[in-house]
Short mmCIF file of C-alpha atoms in Angstrom, two decimals:
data_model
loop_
_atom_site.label_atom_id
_atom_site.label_comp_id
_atom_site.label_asym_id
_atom_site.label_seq_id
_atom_site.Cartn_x
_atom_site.Cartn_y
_atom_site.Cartn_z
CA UNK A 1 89.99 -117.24 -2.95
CA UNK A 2 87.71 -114.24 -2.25
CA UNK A 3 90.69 -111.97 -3.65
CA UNK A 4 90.57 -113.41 -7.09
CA UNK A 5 87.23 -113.67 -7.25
CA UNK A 6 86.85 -110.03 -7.04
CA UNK A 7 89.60 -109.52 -9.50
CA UNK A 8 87.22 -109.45 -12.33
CA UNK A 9 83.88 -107.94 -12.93
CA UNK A 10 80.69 -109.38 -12.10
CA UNK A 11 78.63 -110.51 -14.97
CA UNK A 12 75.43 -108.47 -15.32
CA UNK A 13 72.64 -111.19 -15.26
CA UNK A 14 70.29 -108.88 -16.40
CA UNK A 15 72.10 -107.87 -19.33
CA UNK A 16 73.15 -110.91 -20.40
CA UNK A 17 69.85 -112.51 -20.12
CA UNK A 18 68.49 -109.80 -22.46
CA UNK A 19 70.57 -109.85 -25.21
CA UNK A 20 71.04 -113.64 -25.65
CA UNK A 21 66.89 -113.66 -25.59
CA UNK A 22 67.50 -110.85 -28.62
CA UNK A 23 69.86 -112.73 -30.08
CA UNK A 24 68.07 -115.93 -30.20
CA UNK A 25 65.99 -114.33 -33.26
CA UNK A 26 69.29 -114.19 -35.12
CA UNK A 27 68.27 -117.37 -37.27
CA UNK A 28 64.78 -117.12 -37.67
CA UNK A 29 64.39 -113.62 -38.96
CA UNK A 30 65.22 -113.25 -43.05
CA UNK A 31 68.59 -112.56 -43.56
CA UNK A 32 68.40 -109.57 -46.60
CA UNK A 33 68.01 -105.86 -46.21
CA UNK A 34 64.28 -104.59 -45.78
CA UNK A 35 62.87 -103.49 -49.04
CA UNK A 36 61.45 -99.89 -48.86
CA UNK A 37 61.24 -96.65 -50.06
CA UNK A 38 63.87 -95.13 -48.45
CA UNK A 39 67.65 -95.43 -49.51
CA UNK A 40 70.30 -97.26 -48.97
CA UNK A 41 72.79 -95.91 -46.11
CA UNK A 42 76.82 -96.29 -46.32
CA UNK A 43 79.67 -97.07 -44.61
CA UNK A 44 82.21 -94.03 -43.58
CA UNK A 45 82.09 -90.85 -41.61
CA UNK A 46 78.83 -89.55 -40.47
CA UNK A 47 79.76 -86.27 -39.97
CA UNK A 48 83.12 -84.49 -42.28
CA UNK A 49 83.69 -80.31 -41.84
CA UNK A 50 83.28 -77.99 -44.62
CA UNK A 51 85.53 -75.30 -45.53
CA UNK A 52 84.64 -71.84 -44.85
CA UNK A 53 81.35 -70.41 -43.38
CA UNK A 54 78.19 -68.94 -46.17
CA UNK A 55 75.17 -68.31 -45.10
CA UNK A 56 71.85 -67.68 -47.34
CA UNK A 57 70.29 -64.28 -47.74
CA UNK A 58 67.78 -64.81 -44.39
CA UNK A 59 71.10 -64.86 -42.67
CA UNK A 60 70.90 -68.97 -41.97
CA UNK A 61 73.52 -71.27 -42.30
CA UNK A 62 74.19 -72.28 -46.07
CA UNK A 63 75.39 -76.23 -46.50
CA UNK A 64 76.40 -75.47 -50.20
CA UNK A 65 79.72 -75.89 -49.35
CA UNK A 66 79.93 -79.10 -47.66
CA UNK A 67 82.55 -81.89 -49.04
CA UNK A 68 81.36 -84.74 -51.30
CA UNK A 69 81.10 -87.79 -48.90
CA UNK A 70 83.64 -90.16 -49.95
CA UNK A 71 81.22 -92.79 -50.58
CA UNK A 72 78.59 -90.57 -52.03
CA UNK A 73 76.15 -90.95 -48.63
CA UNK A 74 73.74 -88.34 -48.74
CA UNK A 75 74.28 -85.11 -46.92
CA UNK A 76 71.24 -84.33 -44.78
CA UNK A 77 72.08 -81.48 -42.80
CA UNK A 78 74.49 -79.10 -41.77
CA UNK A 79 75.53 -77.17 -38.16
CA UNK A 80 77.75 -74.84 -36.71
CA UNK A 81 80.83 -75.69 -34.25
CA UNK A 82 82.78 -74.14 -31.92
CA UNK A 83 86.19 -76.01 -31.63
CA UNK A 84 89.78 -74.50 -30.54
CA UNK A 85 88.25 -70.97 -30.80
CA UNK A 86 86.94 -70.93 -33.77
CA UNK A 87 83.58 -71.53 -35.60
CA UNK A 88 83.52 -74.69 -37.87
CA UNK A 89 80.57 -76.15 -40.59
CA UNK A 90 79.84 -79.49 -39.38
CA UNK A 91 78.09 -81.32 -41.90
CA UNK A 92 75.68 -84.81 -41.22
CA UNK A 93 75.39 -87.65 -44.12
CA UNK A 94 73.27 -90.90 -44.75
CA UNK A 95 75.61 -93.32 -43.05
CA UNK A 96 75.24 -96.60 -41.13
CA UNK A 97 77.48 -95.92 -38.51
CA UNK A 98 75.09 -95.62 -35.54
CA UNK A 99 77.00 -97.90 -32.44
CA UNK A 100 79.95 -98.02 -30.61
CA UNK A 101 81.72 -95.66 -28.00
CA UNK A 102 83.51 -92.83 -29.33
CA UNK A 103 85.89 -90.55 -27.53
CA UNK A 104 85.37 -86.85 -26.76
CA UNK A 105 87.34 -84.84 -29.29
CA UNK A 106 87.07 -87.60 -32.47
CA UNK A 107 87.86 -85.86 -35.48
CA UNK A 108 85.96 -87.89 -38.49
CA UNK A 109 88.69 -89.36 -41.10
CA UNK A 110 89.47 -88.91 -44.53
CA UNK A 111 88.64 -92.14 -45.90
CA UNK A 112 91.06 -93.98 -48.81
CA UNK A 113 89.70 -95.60 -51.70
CA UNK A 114 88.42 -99.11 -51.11
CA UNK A 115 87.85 -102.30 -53.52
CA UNK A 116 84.15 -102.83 -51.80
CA UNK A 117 81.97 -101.78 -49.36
CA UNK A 118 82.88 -104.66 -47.17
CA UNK A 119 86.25 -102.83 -47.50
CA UNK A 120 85.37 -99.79 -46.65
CA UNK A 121 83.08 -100.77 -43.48
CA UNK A 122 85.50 -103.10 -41.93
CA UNK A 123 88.30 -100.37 -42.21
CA UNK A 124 85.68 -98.07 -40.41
CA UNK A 125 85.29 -100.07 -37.69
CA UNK A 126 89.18 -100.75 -37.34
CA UNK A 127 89.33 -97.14 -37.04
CA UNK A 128 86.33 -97.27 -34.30
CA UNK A 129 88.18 -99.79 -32.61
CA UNK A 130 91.26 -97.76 -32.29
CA UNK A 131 89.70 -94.76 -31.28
CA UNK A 132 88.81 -96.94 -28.39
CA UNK A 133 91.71 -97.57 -26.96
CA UNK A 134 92.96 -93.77 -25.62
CA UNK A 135 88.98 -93.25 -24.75
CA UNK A 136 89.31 -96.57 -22.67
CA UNK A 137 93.11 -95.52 -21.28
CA UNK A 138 91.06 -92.13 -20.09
CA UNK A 139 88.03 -93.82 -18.33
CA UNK A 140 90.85 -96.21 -16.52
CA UNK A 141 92.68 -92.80 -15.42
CA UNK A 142 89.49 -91.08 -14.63
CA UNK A 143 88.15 -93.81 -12.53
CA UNK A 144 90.88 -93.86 -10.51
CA UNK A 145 90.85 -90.31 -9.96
CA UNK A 146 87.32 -90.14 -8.63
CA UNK A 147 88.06 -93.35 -6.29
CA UNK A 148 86.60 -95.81 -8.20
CA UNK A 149 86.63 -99.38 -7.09
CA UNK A 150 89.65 -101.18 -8.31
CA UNK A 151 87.86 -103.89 -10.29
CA UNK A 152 86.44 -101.36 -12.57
CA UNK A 153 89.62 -99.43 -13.49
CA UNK A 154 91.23 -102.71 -14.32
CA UNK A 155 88.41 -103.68 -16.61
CA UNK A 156 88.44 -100.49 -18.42
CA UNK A 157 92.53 -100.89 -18.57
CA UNK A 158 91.35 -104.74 -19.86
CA UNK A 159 89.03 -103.04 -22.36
CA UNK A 160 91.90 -101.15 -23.80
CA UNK A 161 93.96 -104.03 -24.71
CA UNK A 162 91.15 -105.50 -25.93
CA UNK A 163 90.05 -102.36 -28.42
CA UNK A 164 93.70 -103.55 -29.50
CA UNK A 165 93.07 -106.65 -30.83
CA UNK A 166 89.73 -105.99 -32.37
CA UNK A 167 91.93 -103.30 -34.23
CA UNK A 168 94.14 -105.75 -35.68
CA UNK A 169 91.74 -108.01 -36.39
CA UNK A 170 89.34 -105.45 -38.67
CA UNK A 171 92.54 -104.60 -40.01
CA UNK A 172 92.71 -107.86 -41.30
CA UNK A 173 89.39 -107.99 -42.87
CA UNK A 174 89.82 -104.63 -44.49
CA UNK A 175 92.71 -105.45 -46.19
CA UNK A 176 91.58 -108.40 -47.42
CA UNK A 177 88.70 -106.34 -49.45
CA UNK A 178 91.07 -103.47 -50.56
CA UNK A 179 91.19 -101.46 -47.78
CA UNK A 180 93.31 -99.79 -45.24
CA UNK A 181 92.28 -97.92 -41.87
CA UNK A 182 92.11 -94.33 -41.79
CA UNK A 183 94.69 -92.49 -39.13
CA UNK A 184 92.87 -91.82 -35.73
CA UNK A 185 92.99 -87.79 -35.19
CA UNK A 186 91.97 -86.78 -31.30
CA UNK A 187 91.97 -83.35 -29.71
CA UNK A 188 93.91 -83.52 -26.56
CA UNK A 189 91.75 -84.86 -23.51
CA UNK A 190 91.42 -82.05 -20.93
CA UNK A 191 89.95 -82.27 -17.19
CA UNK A 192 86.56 -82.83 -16.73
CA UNK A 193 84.28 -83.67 -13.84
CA UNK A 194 82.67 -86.56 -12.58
CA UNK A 195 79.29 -85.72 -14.44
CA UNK A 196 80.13 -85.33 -17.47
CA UNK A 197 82.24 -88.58 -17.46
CA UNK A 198 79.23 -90.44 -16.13
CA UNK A 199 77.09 -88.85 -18.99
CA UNK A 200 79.78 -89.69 -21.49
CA UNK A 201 79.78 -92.94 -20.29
CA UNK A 202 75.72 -93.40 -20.50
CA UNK A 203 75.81 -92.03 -23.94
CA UNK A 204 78.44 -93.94 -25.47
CA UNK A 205 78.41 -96.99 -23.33
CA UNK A 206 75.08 -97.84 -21.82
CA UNK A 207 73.64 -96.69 -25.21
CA UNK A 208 76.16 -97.09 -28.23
CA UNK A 209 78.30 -99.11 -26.92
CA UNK A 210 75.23 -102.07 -25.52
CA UNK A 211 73.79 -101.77 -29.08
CA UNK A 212 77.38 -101.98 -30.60
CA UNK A 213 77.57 -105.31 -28.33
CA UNK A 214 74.12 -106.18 -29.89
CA UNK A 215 75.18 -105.80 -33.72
CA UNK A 216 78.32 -107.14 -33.39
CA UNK A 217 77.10 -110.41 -31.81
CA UNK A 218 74.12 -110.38 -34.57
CA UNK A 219 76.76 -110.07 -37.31
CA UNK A 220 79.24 -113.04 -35.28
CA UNK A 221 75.97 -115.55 -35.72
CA UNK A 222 74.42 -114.54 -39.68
CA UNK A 223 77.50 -113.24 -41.58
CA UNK A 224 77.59 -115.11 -44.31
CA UNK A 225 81.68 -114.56 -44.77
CA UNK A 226 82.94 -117.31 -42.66
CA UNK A 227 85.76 -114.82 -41.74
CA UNK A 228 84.04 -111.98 -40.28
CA UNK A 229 82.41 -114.96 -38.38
CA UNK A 230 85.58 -116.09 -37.06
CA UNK A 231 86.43 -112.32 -36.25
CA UNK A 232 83.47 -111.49 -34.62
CA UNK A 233 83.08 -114.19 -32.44
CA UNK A 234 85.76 -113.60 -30.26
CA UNK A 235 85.12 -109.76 -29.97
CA UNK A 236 81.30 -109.71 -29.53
CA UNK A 237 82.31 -111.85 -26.13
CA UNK A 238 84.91 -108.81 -25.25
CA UNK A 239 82.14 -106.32 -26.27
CA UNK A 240 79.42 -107.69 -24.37
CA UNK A 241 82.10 -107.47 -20.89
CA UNK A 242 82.40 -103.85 -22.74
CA UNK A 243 78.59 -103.30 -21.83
CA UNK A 244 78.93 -104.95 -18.31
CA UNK A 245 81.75 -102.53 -17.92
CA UNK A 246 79.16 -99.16 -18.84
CA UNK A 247 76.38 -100.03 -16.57
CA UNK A 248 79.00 -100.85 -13.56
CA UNK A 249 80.17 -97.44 -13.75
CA UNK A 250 77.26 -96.47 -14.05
CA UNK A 251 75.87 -98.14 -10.84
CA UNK A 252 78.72 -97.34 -8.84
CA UNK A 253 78.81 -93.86 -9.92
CA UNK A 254 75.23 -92.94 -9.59
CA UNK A 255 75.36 -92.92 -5.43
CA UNK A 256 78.56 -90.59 -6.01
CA UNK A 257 76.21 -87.87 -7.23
CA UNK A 258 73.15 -85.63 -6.40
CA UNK A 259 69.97 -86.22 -7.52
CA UNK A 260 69.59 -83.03 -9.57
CA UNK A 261 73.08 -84.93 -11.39
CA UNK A 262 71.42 -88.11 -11.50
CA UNK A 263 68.52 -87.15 -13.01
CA UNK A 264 70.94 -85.29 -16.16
CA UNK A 265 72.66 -88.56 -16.50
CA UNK A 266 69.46 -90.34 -17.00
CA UNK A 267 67.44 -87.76 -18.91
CA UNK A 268 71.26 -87.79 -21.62
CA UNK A 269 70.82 -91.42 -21.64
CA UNK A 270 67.58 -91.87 -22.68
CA UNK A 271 67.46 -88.70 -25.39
CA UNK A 272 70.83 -90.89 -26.50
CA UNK A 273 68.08 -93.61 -26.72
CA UNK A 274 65.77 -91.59 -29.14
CA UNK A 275 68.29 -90.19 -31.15
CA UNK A 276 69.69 -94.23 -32.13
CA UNK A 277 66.15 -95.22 -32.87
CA UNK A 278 66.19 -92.10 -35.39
CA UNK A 279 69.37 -93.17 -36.87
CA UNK A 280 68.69 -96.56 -36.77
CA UNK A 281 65.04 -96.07 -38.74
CA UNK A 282 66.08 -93.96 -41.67
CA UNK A 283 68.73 -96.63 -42.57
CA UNK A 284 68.47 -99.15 -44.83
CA UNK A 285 71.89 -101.36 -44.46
CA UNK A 286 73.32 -102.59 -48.50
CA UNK A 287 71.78 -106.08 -49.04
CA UNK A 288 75.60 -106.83 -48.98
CA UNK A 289 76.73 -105.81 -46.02
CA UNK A 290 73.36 -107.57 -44.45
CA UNK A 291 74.38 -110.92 -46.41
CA UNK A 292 77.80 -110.81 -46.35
CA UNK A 293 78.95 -108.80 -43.40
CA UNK A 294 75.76 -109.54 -41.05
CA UNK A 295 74.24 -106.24 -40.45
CA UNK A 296 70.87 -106.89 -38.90
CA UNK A 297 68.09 -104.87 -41.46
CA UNK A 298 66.65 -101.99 -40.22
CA UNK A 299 63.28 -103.90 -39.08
CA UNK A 300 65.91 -106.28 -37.39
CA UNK A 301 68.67 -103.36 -35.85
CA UNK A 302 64.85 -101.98 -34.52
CA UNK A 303 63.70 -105.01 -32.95
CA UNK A 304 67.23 -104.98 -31.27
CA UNK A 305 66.94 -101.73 -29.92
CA UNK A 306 63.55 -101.82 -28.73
CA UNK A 307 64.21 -105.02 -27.16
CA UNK A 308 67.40 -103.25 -25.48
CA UNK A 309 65.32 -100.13 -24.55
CA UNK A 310 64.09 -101.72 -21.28
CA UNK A 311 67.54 -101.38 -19.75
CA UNK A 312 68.16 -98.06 -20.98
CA UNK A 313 65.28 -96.04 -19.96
#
């Protein structure tokens, strides 16, 4: 009996108890994008890469050549890479695609035309989805590896399978709006050590990935479309064991390494922290998406976030 009871993760109580008390605002709070100054974000890639390298006459990096986003988001700045030996333009738009865990080594898609924004945002997150499964397939190998605890290498092999169903099922919606997922590009995963998993893992999982549980829930109670209700219901339960799954490592892992370590892990975690909050606060979702789709409104994604800061920092 003790055997199968250790077979699956332990709920985090303290999680749990955190986000349902977030989520509890779901119906009370007005359900339409916060009116503003500011503009109104997109859905697609955050970040595409320009062609060729100009710089202006003080020598700086020049963005003039950066691609149109495909969904005209606003390009607000531009850096320089260093990928497979060579230098690369990396350039930064207007989007609302600010949760979820993405894999080291994610190159941003080429989006296809799309009927709607619905269209286009669900066929975003398909493509987040299926990014997830190799990055999931990697953290199972990787814990295993390091001599992680059993229960957590089959819950990140259990994550996988379930990145493949959420896939399917975004799929879904995005067709049914016009729109198809982009292909999934990934450099090839190379060795890496036990730190920078870990700080992978509080970026992308203890941050993005605990907010990403957050939204999706939000969305799974106030979409207005009973079928992304349907959808999301089932998958912001898998998402929230997603979360669980982050701060386990992340407990187990943090006696595993020095202090000096430690402290790195925590100071990425909480600078991933800051950096959310400023994506999160310059975006103002479509009154659409917000009515249709669920998105929480910026002064509701905040009052998420803050409320989910007390675990992160």
């Amino acid at each position: 009996m003790s055997h199968r009871k250790n077979e699956s993760l332990p709920k985090n109580r303290v999680l749990r108890r955190t986000l349902y008390r977030l989520l509890l605002a779901a119906p009370v709070l007005p359900l339409m994008a916060c009116p503003g100054s500011s503009e109104d974000c997109v859905s697609g890639p955050d970040t595409l890469t320009a062609e060729g390298i100009q710089r202006n006459p003080d020598g700086s990096l020049s963005c003039a050549n950066c691609p149109e986003h495909p969904h005209g988001a606003r390009l607000t700045t531009c850096g320089e890479s260093t990928s497979d030996g060579g230098v690369k333009v990396v350039c930064t738009y207007f989007t609302c695609n600010n949760d979820g865990r993405r894999p080291e080594g994610l190159q941003e898609p080429l989006l296809g035309e799309a009927d709607s924004l619905l269209g286009a945002l669900h066929a975003h997150v398909a493509w987040l989805e299926a990014a997830s499964v190799p990055a999931f397939l990697r953290l199972a190998d990787e814990l295993s590896a390091h001599g992680a605890p059993e229960v957590l290498v089959k819950a990140a092999r259990r994550s996988a399978a379930d990145e493949v169903r959420h896939t399917r099922a975004m799929q879904s919606l995005a067709r049914r709006h016009g729109a198809r997922m982009p292909e999934v590009d990934i450099h090839p995963f190379q060795p890496r050590s036990l730190e920078a998993m870990l700080t992978e893992n509080a970026i992308e999982g203890c941050v993005r990935e605990t907010f990403g549980a957050l939204v999706t829930a939000w969305q799974a109670r106030t979409a207005g479309d009973a079928e992304v209700r349907r959808a999301l219901g089932p998958i912001s339960r898998d998402e929230l064991r997603h979360a669980e799954l982050a701060w386990a490592i992340d407990a187990w892992a943090s006696e595993c390494l020095t202090p000096s370590k430690r402290d790195r892990v925590l100071q990425a975690r909480r600078e991933a922290l800051r950096t959310l909050e400023h994506e999160v606060r310059s975006q103002i979702p479509p009154e659409q998406l917000v009515r249709e789709a669920g998105l929480p409104s910026r002064e509701q994604a905040l009052s998420l976030l803050h409320g989910m800061a007390v675990l992160v920092a």
